[in-house]
CSV table of C-alpha atoms in Angstrom, one decimal:
chain,number,residue,atom,x,y,z
A,134,MET,CA,-53.0,4.0,-3.7
A,135,GLU,CA,-49.3,4.6,-4.6
A,136,THR,CA,-46.7,2.2,-5.8
A,137,LEU,CA,-43.0,3.0,-5.2
A,138,LEU,CA,-39.7,1.3,-6.1
A,139,VAL,CA,-38.0,0.4,-2.9
A,140,GLY,CA,-35.0,-1.3,-1.3
A,141,GLY,CA,-32.1,-2.8,-3.2
A,142,ALA,CA,-33.0,-1.4,-6.6
A,143,VAL,CA,-32.9,2.1,-5.3
A,144,ARG,CA,-29.8,1.6,-3.3
A,145,ASP,CA,-27.8,0.0,-6.1
A,146,ARG,CA,-28.8,2.7,-8.6
A,147,LEU,CA,-27.5,5.4,-6.2
A,148,LEU,CA,-24.3,3.4,-5.8
A,149,GLY,CA,-23.9,3.1,-9.6
A,150,LEU,CA,-24.2,-0.7,-9.5
A,151,PRO,CA,-25.9,-2.8,-12.1
A,152,ALA,CA,-29.6,-3.1,-11.7
A,153,GLY,CA,-30.9,-6.3,-10.2
A,154,ASP,CA,-34.4,-7.4,-9.2
A,155,ARG,CA,-36.9,-4.6,-8.6
A,156,ASP,CA,-39.2,-4.7,-5.6
A,157,TRP,CA,-42.2,-2.4,-5.1
A,158,VAL,CA,-44.2,-1.3,-2.1
A,159,VAL,CA,-47.9,-0.5,-2.5
A,160,VAL,CA,-49.3,2.0,-0.1
A,161,GLY,CA,-53.1,2.4,0.6
A,162,SER,CA,-54.3,-0.9,-1.0
A,163,THR,CA,-55.7,-4.2,0.2
A,164,PRO,CA,-55.2,-7.8,-0.8
A,165,GLU,CA,-58.6,-7.8,-2.4
A,166,ALA,CA,-57.8,-4.8,-4.6
A,167,MET,CA,-54.5,-6.4,-5.7
A,168,LEU,CA,-56.2,-9.6,-6.7
A,169,ALA,CA,-58.9,-7.7,-8.5
A,170,ALA,CA,-56.1,-5.9,-10.5
A,171,GLY,CA,-54.8,-9.2,-11.7
A,172,PHE,CA,-51.9,-9.6,-9.2
A,173,ARG,CA,-51.1,-13.1,-8.0
A,174,ALA,CA,-50.6,-13.7,-4.2
A,175,VAL,CA,-47.4,-15.4,-3.3
A,176,GLY,CA,-46.6,-14.2,0.3
A,177,ARG,CA,-47.0,-16.8,3.0
A,178,ASP,CA,-46.2,-14.6,6.1
A,179,PHE,CA,-47.2,-11.2,4.7
A,180,PRO,CA,-49.1,-9.9,1.6
A,181,VAL,CA,-46.8,-10.1,-1.4
A,182,PHE,CA,-48.1,-10.2,-5.0
A,183,LEU,CA,-46.6,-10.7,-8.5
A,184,HIS,CA,-47.4,-8.2,-11.1
A,185,PRO,CA,-49.5,-9.8,-13.9
A,186,ASP,CA,-47.2,-8.5,-16.7
A,187,THR,CA,-43.7,-8.0,-15.3
A,188,GLY,CA,-43.8,-10.7,-12.6
A,189,GLU,CA,-42.1,-8.3,-10.2
A,190,GLU,CA,-42.8,-8.5,-6.5
A,191,HIS,CA,-45.2,-5.9,-5.0
A,192,ALA,CA,-45.7,-5.9,-1.2
A,193,LEU,CA,-48.4,-4.0,0.7
A,194,ALA,CA,-46.9,-1.5,3.1
A,195,ARG,CA,-46.8,-3.1,6.5
A,196,THR,CA,-45.6,-2.8,10.1
A,197,GLU,CA,-44.3,-5.7,12.2
A,198,ARG,CA,-44.6,-6.2,15.9
A,199,LYS,CA,-42.5,-8.8,17.7
A,200,SER,CA,-44.6,-11.6,19.2
A,201,ALA,CA,-42.2,-14.5,19.7
A,202,ARG,CA,-38.5,-15.5,19.4
A,203,GLY,CA,-36.9,-16.0,16.0
A,204,HIS,CA,-37.1,-14.3,12.7
A,205,ARG,CA,-40.7,-15.4,12.1
A,206,GLY,CA,-42.1,-14.3,15.4
A,207,PHE,CA,-43.9,-11.2,14.2
A,208,VAL,CA,-47.5,-9.9,13.9
A,209,VAL,CA,-47.9,-8.2,10.6
A,210,ASP,CA,-50.2,-5.2,10.0
A,211,ALA,CA,-50.8,-4.5,6.3
A,212,ALA,CA,-53.8,-2.3,6.6
A,213,PRO,CA,-54.3,0.4,3.9
A,214,THR,CA,-53.7,3.0,6.6
A,215,VAL,CA,-50.0,2.0,7.0
A,216,THR,CA,-47.9,4.8,5.7
A,217,LEU,CA,-44.8,4.7,3.5
A,218,GLU,CA,-42.6,6.0,6.4
A,219,GLU,CA,-43.9,3.3,8.7
A,220,ASP,CA,-43.1,0.6,6.1
A,221,LEU,CA,-39.6,2.0,5.6
A,222,GLY,CA,-39.1,2.1,9.4
A,223,ARG,CA,-39.4,-1.6,9.8
A,224,ARG,CA,-36.6,-2.3,7.3
A,225,ASP,CA,-33.1,-3.4,8.4
A,226,PHE,CA,-30.6,-0.8,7.2
A,227,THR,CA,-31.0,2.9,6.3
A,228,ILE,CA,-29.5,2.3,2.8
A,229,ASN,CA,-32.4,-0.2,2.2
A,230,ALA,CA,-35.0,2.2,3.5
A,231,ILE,CA,-35.2,4.5,0.5
A,232,ALA,CA,-38.1,4.6,-1.8
A,233,GLU,CA,-38.5,6.2,-5.3
A,234,ARG,CA,-41.7,7.7,-6.7
A,235,ASP,CA,-42.6,7.2,-10.3
A,236,ASP,CA,-41.4,10.8,-11.0
A,237,GLY,CA,-37.9,9.9,-9.7
A,238,ARG,CA,-38.3,11.7,-6.3
A,239,LEU,CA,-36.8,9.9,-3.4
A,240,VAL,CA,-38.4,9.3,0.0
A,241,ASP,CA,-35.6,8.9,2.5
A,242,PRO,CA,-36.9,9.5,6.1
A,243,TYR,CA,-33.9,7.7,7.7
A,244,ASP,CA,-31.1,9.4,5.9
A,245,GLY,CA,-30.1,6.4,3.8
A,246,GLN,CA,-28.5,8.6,1.2
A,247,ARG,CA,-26.2,10.2,3.8
A,248,ASP,CA,-25.1,6.7,4.8
A,249,LEU,CA,-24.5,5.7,1.2
A,250,GLU,CA,-22.3,8.6,0.7
A,251,ALA,CA,-20.4,7.9,4.0
A,252,ARG,CA,-20.2,4.2,3.1
A,253,VAL,CA,-21.8,3.2,6.4
A,254,LEU,CA,-24.1,0.2,7.1
A,255,ARG,CA,-26.4,1.5,9.9
A,256,HIS,CA,-29.6,-0.1,11.3
A,257,VAL,CA,-32.8,1.9,10.9
A,258,GLY,CA,-34.1,1.6,14.5
A,259,PRO,CA,-34.2,-0.5,17.7
A,260,ALA,CA,-36.6,-3.0,16.0
A,261,PHE,CA,-33.5,-4.3,14.2
A,262,ALA,CA,-32.8,-6.3,17.4
A,263,GLU,CA,-36.0,-8.2,17.1
A,264,ASP,CA,-34.9,-10.2,14.1
A,265,PRO,CA,-31.7,-12.3,14.6
A,266,LEU,CA,-31.4,-13.0,10.9
A,267,ARG,CA,-30.4,-9.3,10.5
A,268,VAL,CA,-27.0,-10.1,12.0
A,269,LEU,CA,-26.3,-12.4,9.2
A,270,ARG,CA,-27.7,-10.0,6.7
A,271,ALA,CA,-25.3,-7.3,7.9
A,272,ALA,CA,-22.4,-9.7,7.4
A,273,ARG,CA,-23.7,-10.6,4.0
A,274,PHE,CA,-24.0,-7.0,2.9
A,275,MET,CA,-20.5,-6.4,4.1
A,276,ALA,CA,-19.3,-9.3,1.9
A,277,ARG,CA,-20.8,-7.3,-1.1
A,278,PHE,CA,-20.1,-3.7,-0.1
A,279,ALA,CA,-16.8,-3.9,1.8
A,280,PRO,CA,-14.9,-3.5,-1.5
A,281,LEU,CA,-16.7,-0.1,-1.9
A,282,GLY,CA,-15.4,1.0,1.5
A,283,PHE,CA,-18.4,0.3,3.7
A,284,THR,CA,-18.0,-0.3,7.4
A,285,VAL,CA,-20.6,-1.2,10.1
A,286,ALA,CA,-21.7,1.7,12.2
A,287,ASP,CA,-20.5,1.5,15.8
A,288,GLU,CA,-24.0,1.5,17.2
A,289,THR,CA,-25.1,-1.2,14.8
A,290,ARG,CA,-22.1,-3.3,15.8
A,291,ALA,CA,-22.9,-2.9,19.5
A,292,LEU,CA,-26.5,-3.9,18.9
A,293,MET,CA,-25.4,-7.0,17.0
A,294,ARG,CA,-23.1,-8.0,19.9
A,295,GLY,CA,-26.0,-7.6,22.3
A,296,MET,CA,-28.2,-9.8,20.2
A,297,VAL,CA,-25.6,-12.5,20.1
A,298,ALA,CA,-25.0,-12.3,23.8
A,299,GLY,CA,-28.7,-12.5,24.5
A,300,GLY,CA,-28.9,-15.9,22.6
A,301,GLU,CA,-31.1,-14.5,19.8
A,302,LEU,CA,-29.2,-16.4,17.1
A,303,ALA,CA,-30.0,-19.8,18.6
A,304,ASP,CA,-33.5,-19.5,17.0
A,305,LEU,CA,-32.2,-19.2,13.4
A,306,VAL,CA,-33.3,-22.0,11.2
A,307,PRO,CA,-30.6,-23.8,9.2
A,308,GLU,CA,-32.1,-23.0,5.8
A,309,ARG,CA,-31.9,-19.2,6.5
A,310,VAL,CA,-28.3,-19.4,7.7
A,311,TRP,CA,-27.4,-21.4,4.6
A,312,GLN,CA,-29.2,-18.9,2.4
A,313,GLU,CA,-27.2,-15.9,3.8
A,314,LEU,CA,-23.9,-17.9,3.7
A,315,VAL,CA,-24.4,-18.8,0.0
A,316,ARG,CA,-25.1,-15.2,-0.9
A,317,ALA,CA,-22.0,-14.1,0.9
A,318,LEU,CA,-19.9,-16.7,-0.9
A,319,ARG,CA,-21.1,-15.4,-4.2
A,320,SER,CA,-19.9,-11.9,-3.3
A,321,GLN,CA,-16.6,-10.3,-4.0
A,322,ARG,CA,-15.3,-10.4,-0.4
A,323,PRO,CA,-16.5,-13.4,1.6
A,324,SER,CA,-13.9,-12.6,4.2
A,325,ALA,CA,-15.9,-9.5,5.3
A,326,PHE,CA,-18.8,-11.9,6.1
A,327,LEU,CA,-16.6,-13.9,8.4
A,328,GLN,CA,-15.0,-10.9,10.0
A,329,THR,CA,-18.3,-9.2,10.6
A,330,LEU,CA,-19.8,-12.3,12.3
A,331,ARG,CA,-16.6,-12.9,14.3
A,332,ASP,CA,-16.5,-9.3,15.5
A,333,CYS,CA,-19.9,-9.6,17.1
A,334,GLY,CA,-19.5,-13.2,18.3
A,335,ALA,CA,-21.9,-14.7,15.8
A,336,LEU,CA,-19.4,-16.8,13.9
A,337,ALA,CA,-19.0,-19.1,17.0
A,338,VAL,CA,-22.8,-19.6,17.0
A,339,VAL,CA,-23.5,-20.2,13.3
A,340,LEU,CA,-20.2,-21.6,12.0
A,341,PRO,CA,-18.3,-22.9,15.1
A,342,GLU,CA,-16.1,-25.2,13.0
A,343,VAL,CA,-14.8,-22.1,11.1
A,344,ASP,CA,-14.5,-19.9,14.2
A,345,ALA,CA,-12.3,-22.6,15.8
A,346,LEU,CA,-9.6,-22.0,13.2
A,347,TYR,CA,-8.8,-18.5,14.4
A,348,GLY,CA,-5.6,-18.5,16.5
A,349,VAL,CA,-4.5,-21.9,15.2
A,350,PRO,CA,-0.9,-21.4,14.0
A,351,GLN,CA,0.6,-22.8,10.8
A,352,ARG,CA,4.2,-23.1,9.7
A,353,PRO,CA,5.2,-19.6,8.5
A,354,GLU,CA,7.4,-20.9,5.6
A,355,TYR,CA,4.2,-22.3,4.0
A,356,HIS,CA,1.7,-19.8,5.5
A,357,PRO,CA,3.2,-16.3,6.0
A,358,GLU,CA,-0.1,-15.3,7.5
A,359,VAL,CA,0.3,-18.0,10.2
A,360,ASP,CA,-3.2,-17.8,11.6
A,361,THR,CA,-5.4,-20.5,10.0
A,362,GLY,CA,-8.5,-18.3,10.3
A,363,VAL,CA,-6.9,-15.5,8.4
A,364,HIS,CA,-5.8,-18.1,5.8
A,365,VAL,CA,-9.4,-19.3,5.3
A,366,GLU,CA,-10.4,-15.6,4.8
A,367,LEU,CA,-7.8,-15.2,2.1
A,368,VAL,CA,-8.7,-18.5,0.4
A,369,CYS,CA,-12.4,-17.5,0.3
A,370,ASP,CA,-11.6,-14.2,-1.3
A,371,MET,CA,-9.3,-15.9,-3.8
A,372,ALA,CA,-12.0,-18.4,-4.7
A,373,ALA,CA,-14.4,-15.5,-5.3
A,374,LYS,CA,-11.8,-14.0,-7.6
A,375,LEU,CA,-11.0,-17.2,-9.5
A,376,ALA,CA,-14.6,-18.5,-9.7
A,377,PRO,CA,-17.0,-15.4,-9.4
A,378,GLY,CA,-20.4,-16.5,-8.2
A,379,ASP,CA,-19.6,-20.2,-7.8
A,380,ASP,CA,-20.8,-20.8,-4.3
A,381,GLU,CA,-19.9,-24.5,-4.5
A,382,VAL,CA,-16.2,-23.6,-5.0
A,383,GLY,CA,-16.6,-20.9,-2.3
A,384,PHE,CA,-18.0,-23.3,0.2
A,385,ALA,CA,-15.2,-25.8,-0.5
A,386,ALA,CA,-12.7,-23.0,0.1
A,387,LEU,CA,-14.4,-22.1,3.4
A,388,VAL,CA,-14.2,-25.6,4.9
A,389,HIS,CA,-11.2,-27.2,3.3
A,390,ASP,CA,-9.0,-26.8,6.4
A,391,LEU,CA,-11.4,-27.5,9.2
A,392,GLY,CA,-9.2,-30.4,10.3
A,393,LYS,CA,-6.5,-27.9,11.5
A,394,ALA,CA,-8.7,-27.0,14.5
A,395,LEU,CA,-8.4,-30.7,15.6
A,396,THR,CA,-4.5,-30.9,15.4
A,397,PRO,CA,-3.1,-31.9,18.8
A,398,ALA,CA,-1.3,-29.1,20.5
A,399,ASP,CA,2.0,-31.0,20.7
A,400,GLU,CA,2.0,-31.2,16.9
A,401,LEU,CA,1.6,-27.5,16.2
A,402,PRO,CA,2.4,-25.6,14.0
A,403,ARG,CA,2.5,-28.7,11.8
A,404,HIS,CA,-0.9,-30.2,10.8
A,405,ILE,CA,-0.2,-33.9,10.0
A,406,GLN,CA,-3.3,-35.6,8.4
A,407,HIS,CA,-5.4,-32.5,8.8
A,408,GLU,CA,-7.1,-33.4,5.5
A,409,GLN,CA,-8.4,-36.7,7.0
A,410,ARG,CA,-9.3,-35.1,10.3
A,411,GLY,CA,-11.3,-32.4,8.5
A,412,VAL,CA,-13.8,-34.7,6.7
A,413,ALA,CA,-15.9,-35.4,9.9
A,414,PRO,CA,-16.4,-31.7,10.8
A,415,VAL,CA,-17.2,-30.9,7.2
A,416,ARG,CA,-19.9,-33.5,7.1
A,417,ALA,CA,-21.2,-32.4,10.5
A,418,LEU,CA,-21.5,-28.8,9.4
A,419,CYS,CA,-23.2,-29.9,6.2
A,420,GLU,CA,-25.7,-32.0,8.2
A,421,ARG,CA,-26.5,-29.2,10.6
A,422,LEU,CA,-27.1,-26.5,7.9
A,423,ARG,CA,-28.7,-29.0,5.5
A,424,VAL,CA,-26.2,-28.2,2.8
A,425,PRO,CA,-27.2,-29.4,-0.7
A,426,ALA,CA,-25.5,-32.5,-2.0
A,427,ALA,CA,-23.4,-30.8,-4.7
A,428,HIS,CA,-21.9,-28.4,-2.2
A,429,ARG,CA,-21.3,-31.2,0.4
A,430,GLU,CA,-19.6,-33.6,-2.1
A,431,LEU,CA,-17.2,-31.0,-3.5
A,432,ALA,CA,-16.4,-29.8,0.0
A,433,VAL,CA,-15.5,-33.3,1.2
A,434,VAL,CA,-13.4,-33.9,-1.8
A,435,ALA,CA,-11.5,-30.6,-1.5
A,436,CYS,CA,-10.9,-31.2,2.2
A,437,ARG,CA,-9.6,-34.7,1.7
A,438,GLU,CA,-7.6,-34.2,-1.5
A,439,HIS,CA,-6.2,-30.7,-1.6
A,440,LEU,CA,-2.7,-31.7,-0.5
A,441,ASN,CA,-2.7,-34.5,-3.1
A,442,VAL,CA,-3.5,-32.0,-5.8
A,443,HIS,CA,-0.8,-29.6,-4.5
A,444,ARG,CA,1.8,-32.3,-4.9
A,445,LEU,CA,0.3,-33.7,-8.2
A,446,ALA,CA,3.7,-33.8,-9.9
A,447,GLU,CA,5.0,-36.2,-7.2
A,448,LEU,CA,2.2,-38.7,-7.5
A,449,ARG,CA,2.5,-41.9,-9.5
A,450,ASP,CA,0.2,-42.4,-12.5
A,451,GLN,CA,-1.9,-44.9,-10.7
A,452,THR,CA,-2.3,-42.6,-7.7
A,453,VAL,CA,-3.5,-39.8,-9.9
A,454,HIS,CA,-6.0,-42.2,-11.5
A,455,ASP,CA,-7.3,-43.3,-8.1
A,456,LEU,CA,-7.6,-39.7,-6.9
A,457,LEU,CA,-9.7,-38.9,-9.9
A,458,ALA,CA,-11.8,-42.0,-9.3
A,459,ARG,CA,-12.4,-41.1,-5.6
A,460,CYS,CA,-13.7,-37.7,-6.8
A,461,ASP,CA,-16.0,-39.4,-9.3
A,462,GLY,CA,-14.1,-37.4,-11.9
A,463,PHE,CA,-14.7,-39.7,-14.8
A,464,ARG,CA,-18.5,-39.3,-14.6
A,465,ARG,CA,-18.3,-35.7,-13.4
A,466,PRO,CA,-15.6,-33.6,-15.2
A,467,GLY,CA,-17.0,-30.4,-13.7
A,468,ARG,CA,-16.2,-31.6,-10.2
A,469,VAL,CA,-12.5,-32.0,-11.2
A,470,ARG,CA,-12.5,-28.5,-12.6
A,471,GLN,CA,-14.0,-27.1,-9.5
A,472,LEU,CA,-11.6,-29.0,-7.3
A,473,ALA,CA,-8.7,-27.6,-9.3
A,474,VAL,CA,-10.0,-24.1,-8.7
A,475,ALA,CA,-10.6,-24.7,-5.0
A,476,CYS,CA,-7.0,-26.0,-4.6
A,477,GLU,CA,-5.6,-23.0,-6.5
A,478,ALA,CA,-7.5,-20.7,-4.1
A,479,ASP,CA,-5.9,-22.6,-1.2
A,480,LYS,CA,-2.4,-22.3,-2.6
A,481,ARG,CA,-2.8,-18.6,-3.6
A,482,GLY,CA,-4.8,-17.6,-0.5
A,483,ARG,CA,-1.7,-16.9,1.5
A,484,ALA,CA,-0.1,-13.6,2.4
A,485,GLY,CA,2.3,-12.6,-0.4
A,486,LEU,CA,1.5,-15.6,-2.6
A,487,GLU,CA,-1.6,-14.2,-4.3
A,488,ASP,CA,0.0,-14.0,-7.8
A,489,HIS,CA,1.9,-17.3,-7.7
A,490,PRO,CA,1.2,-19.7,-10.6
A,491,TYR,CA,-0.6,-22.9,-9.9
A,492,PRO,CA,0.1,-25.3,-12.8
A,493,GLN,CA,-1.4,-28.2,-10.8
A,494,GLY,CA,-4.9,-27.1,-11.5
A,495,GLU,CA,-4.6,-27.2,-15.3
A,496,GLU,CA,-2.6,-30.4,-15.1
A,497,LEU,CA,-5.2,-32.2,-13.0
A,498,VAL,CA,-7.9,-31.3,-15.6
A,499,ARG,CA,-5.6,-32.3,-18.5
A,500,LEU,CA,-4.8,-35.7,-17.0
A,501,ARG,CA,-8.4,-36.4,-16.2
A,502,ASP,CA,-9.4,-35.6,-19.8
A,503,ALA,CA,-6.6,-37.9,-21.1
A,504,ALA,CA,-7.7,-40.8,-18.9
A,505,ALA,CA,-11.4,-40.3,-19.6
A,506,ALA,CA,-10.8,-40.5,-23.3
A,507,VAL,CA,-10.3,-44.2,-22.7
A,508,THR,CA,-13.7,-45.8,-22.7
A,509,GLY,CA,-15.0,-49.3,-22.3
A,510,ALA,CA,-15.3,-49.6,-26.1
A,511,ASP,CA,-11.6,-49.2,-26.3
A,512,ILE,CA,-10.9,-52.4,-24.3
A,513,ALA,CA,-13.9,-54.5,-25.2
A,514,HIS,CA,-13.2,-58.2,-25.4
A,515,PRO,CA,-15.4,-61.3,-24.9
A,516,ASP,CA,-13.1,-62.5,-22.2
A,517,LEU,CA,-13.3,-59.3,-20.1
A,518,LYS,CA,-16.2,-59.3,-17.8
A,519,GLY,CA,-17.1,-58.0,-14.3
A,520,PRO,CA,-14.1,-57.1,-12.1
A,521,ALA,CA,-11.6,-58.1,-14.8
A,522,PHE,CA,-13.2,-55.5,-17.2
A,523,GLY,CA,-13.0,-52.8,-14.5
A,524,GLU,CA,-9.3,-53.6,-13.8
A,525,ALA,CA,-8.5,-53.5,-17.5
A,526,LEU,CA,-10.2,-50.1,-17.9
A,527,ARG,CA,-8.3,-48.8,-14.9
A,528,LYS,CA,-4.9,-50.0,-16.3
A,529,ALA,CA,-5.7,-48.5,-19.7
A,530,ARG,CA,-6.5,-45.1,-18.1
A,531,ILE,CA,-3.4,-45.2,-16.0
A,532,ALA,CA,-1.4,-45.8,-19.1
A,533,ALA,CA,-3.1,-42.8,-20.8
A,534,ILE,CA,-2.2,-40.7,-17.8
A,535,GLY,CA,1.4,-41.8,-18.1
A,536,ALA,CA,1.4,-41.1,-21.9
A,537,ALA,CA,0.0,-37.6,-21.3
A,538,ARG,CA,2.7,-36.9,-18.8
A,539,THR,CA,5.4,-38.2,-21.1
A,540,LEU,CA,4.1,-36.0,-23.9
A,541,ARG,CA,4.1,-32.9,-21.7
A,542,ARG,CA,7.7,-33.6,-20.6
A,543,ASP,CA,9.0,-34.5,-24.1
A,544,PRO,CA,6.7,-33.0,-26.7
A,545,GLY,CA,9.2,-33.8,-29.4
């Protein structure tokens, strides 16, 4: 029996990246032997075990044979006779098919080190085409590694296009699509995820509402990049810069302009009421991918309110209050902060405007805090009950917003 470090831990060390989770492959063992050694079985579709001391995942070396459509349609062989090279051969990309022995020697039968040096994402073999999820994994890896100069190998790109054309992606389950999307949104360059999927035709399959934005023109005086799809790419990258790792903000950035795909042709390049038009497709996308409530709620708020936040200085005090109330901002201050960041990403996610200041974000949070400082205890009175109490609290908070604005304009 031999245990080797494998996959992302080896890849990232060779790239000089911070160490993440470590995964291990065990060659020449059996489930019974693993359990006898104190490991705990956790794998549902194939034999994976948790180490009794470290809790790290140890998987028996295995091969996979396609038996049905979809990413779960495989017959797994994890017999002790499966070799390390056979296990590495069923992996997705050459850069993930490198193992490390306990003495530091590398096992690299598919030249993953060469592709790491060349900054190329290349599939290991033809079995790549048997798992449609790997198209999304390729796009997600590009979201992480494009800043390092990685590109997708021509033959891998051609294989991905063939998989999409053959209808393989129709079998993906929503949870797995969402999982890959979220990981891309946490990465440094989510735009590379969108570009990679669009290049092979997959974006129209998994995110048709986003794909529909490409080619939709915007007014160049506000959007020098003109193309709405390009704008969304820039916004997603800006969100990743402003709120690293916050996939709720990232998702809001991704879907904030979906309504522009629904603008009547005779209104282009203007997009009148695109915020209201966008709410329905945002909700439809969230329903289809079974998006968690926190992501969905922030996304709807950002879609509906981003223009209001942009013109915050023009809004009346009571309009600012009602905007905050619609966002549930008095109970959820974090949502207002996330909305402010998403709106800043929208404003700065435009060609040539990346470094422009966005005082509206800070001001929105400041006015929310000023209004929220007024509580029910501040207006308590025996005669104030029910709707009258709520209206009194609203007026007091509106007054607080006005006072905060006056103080900002005339601090003396």
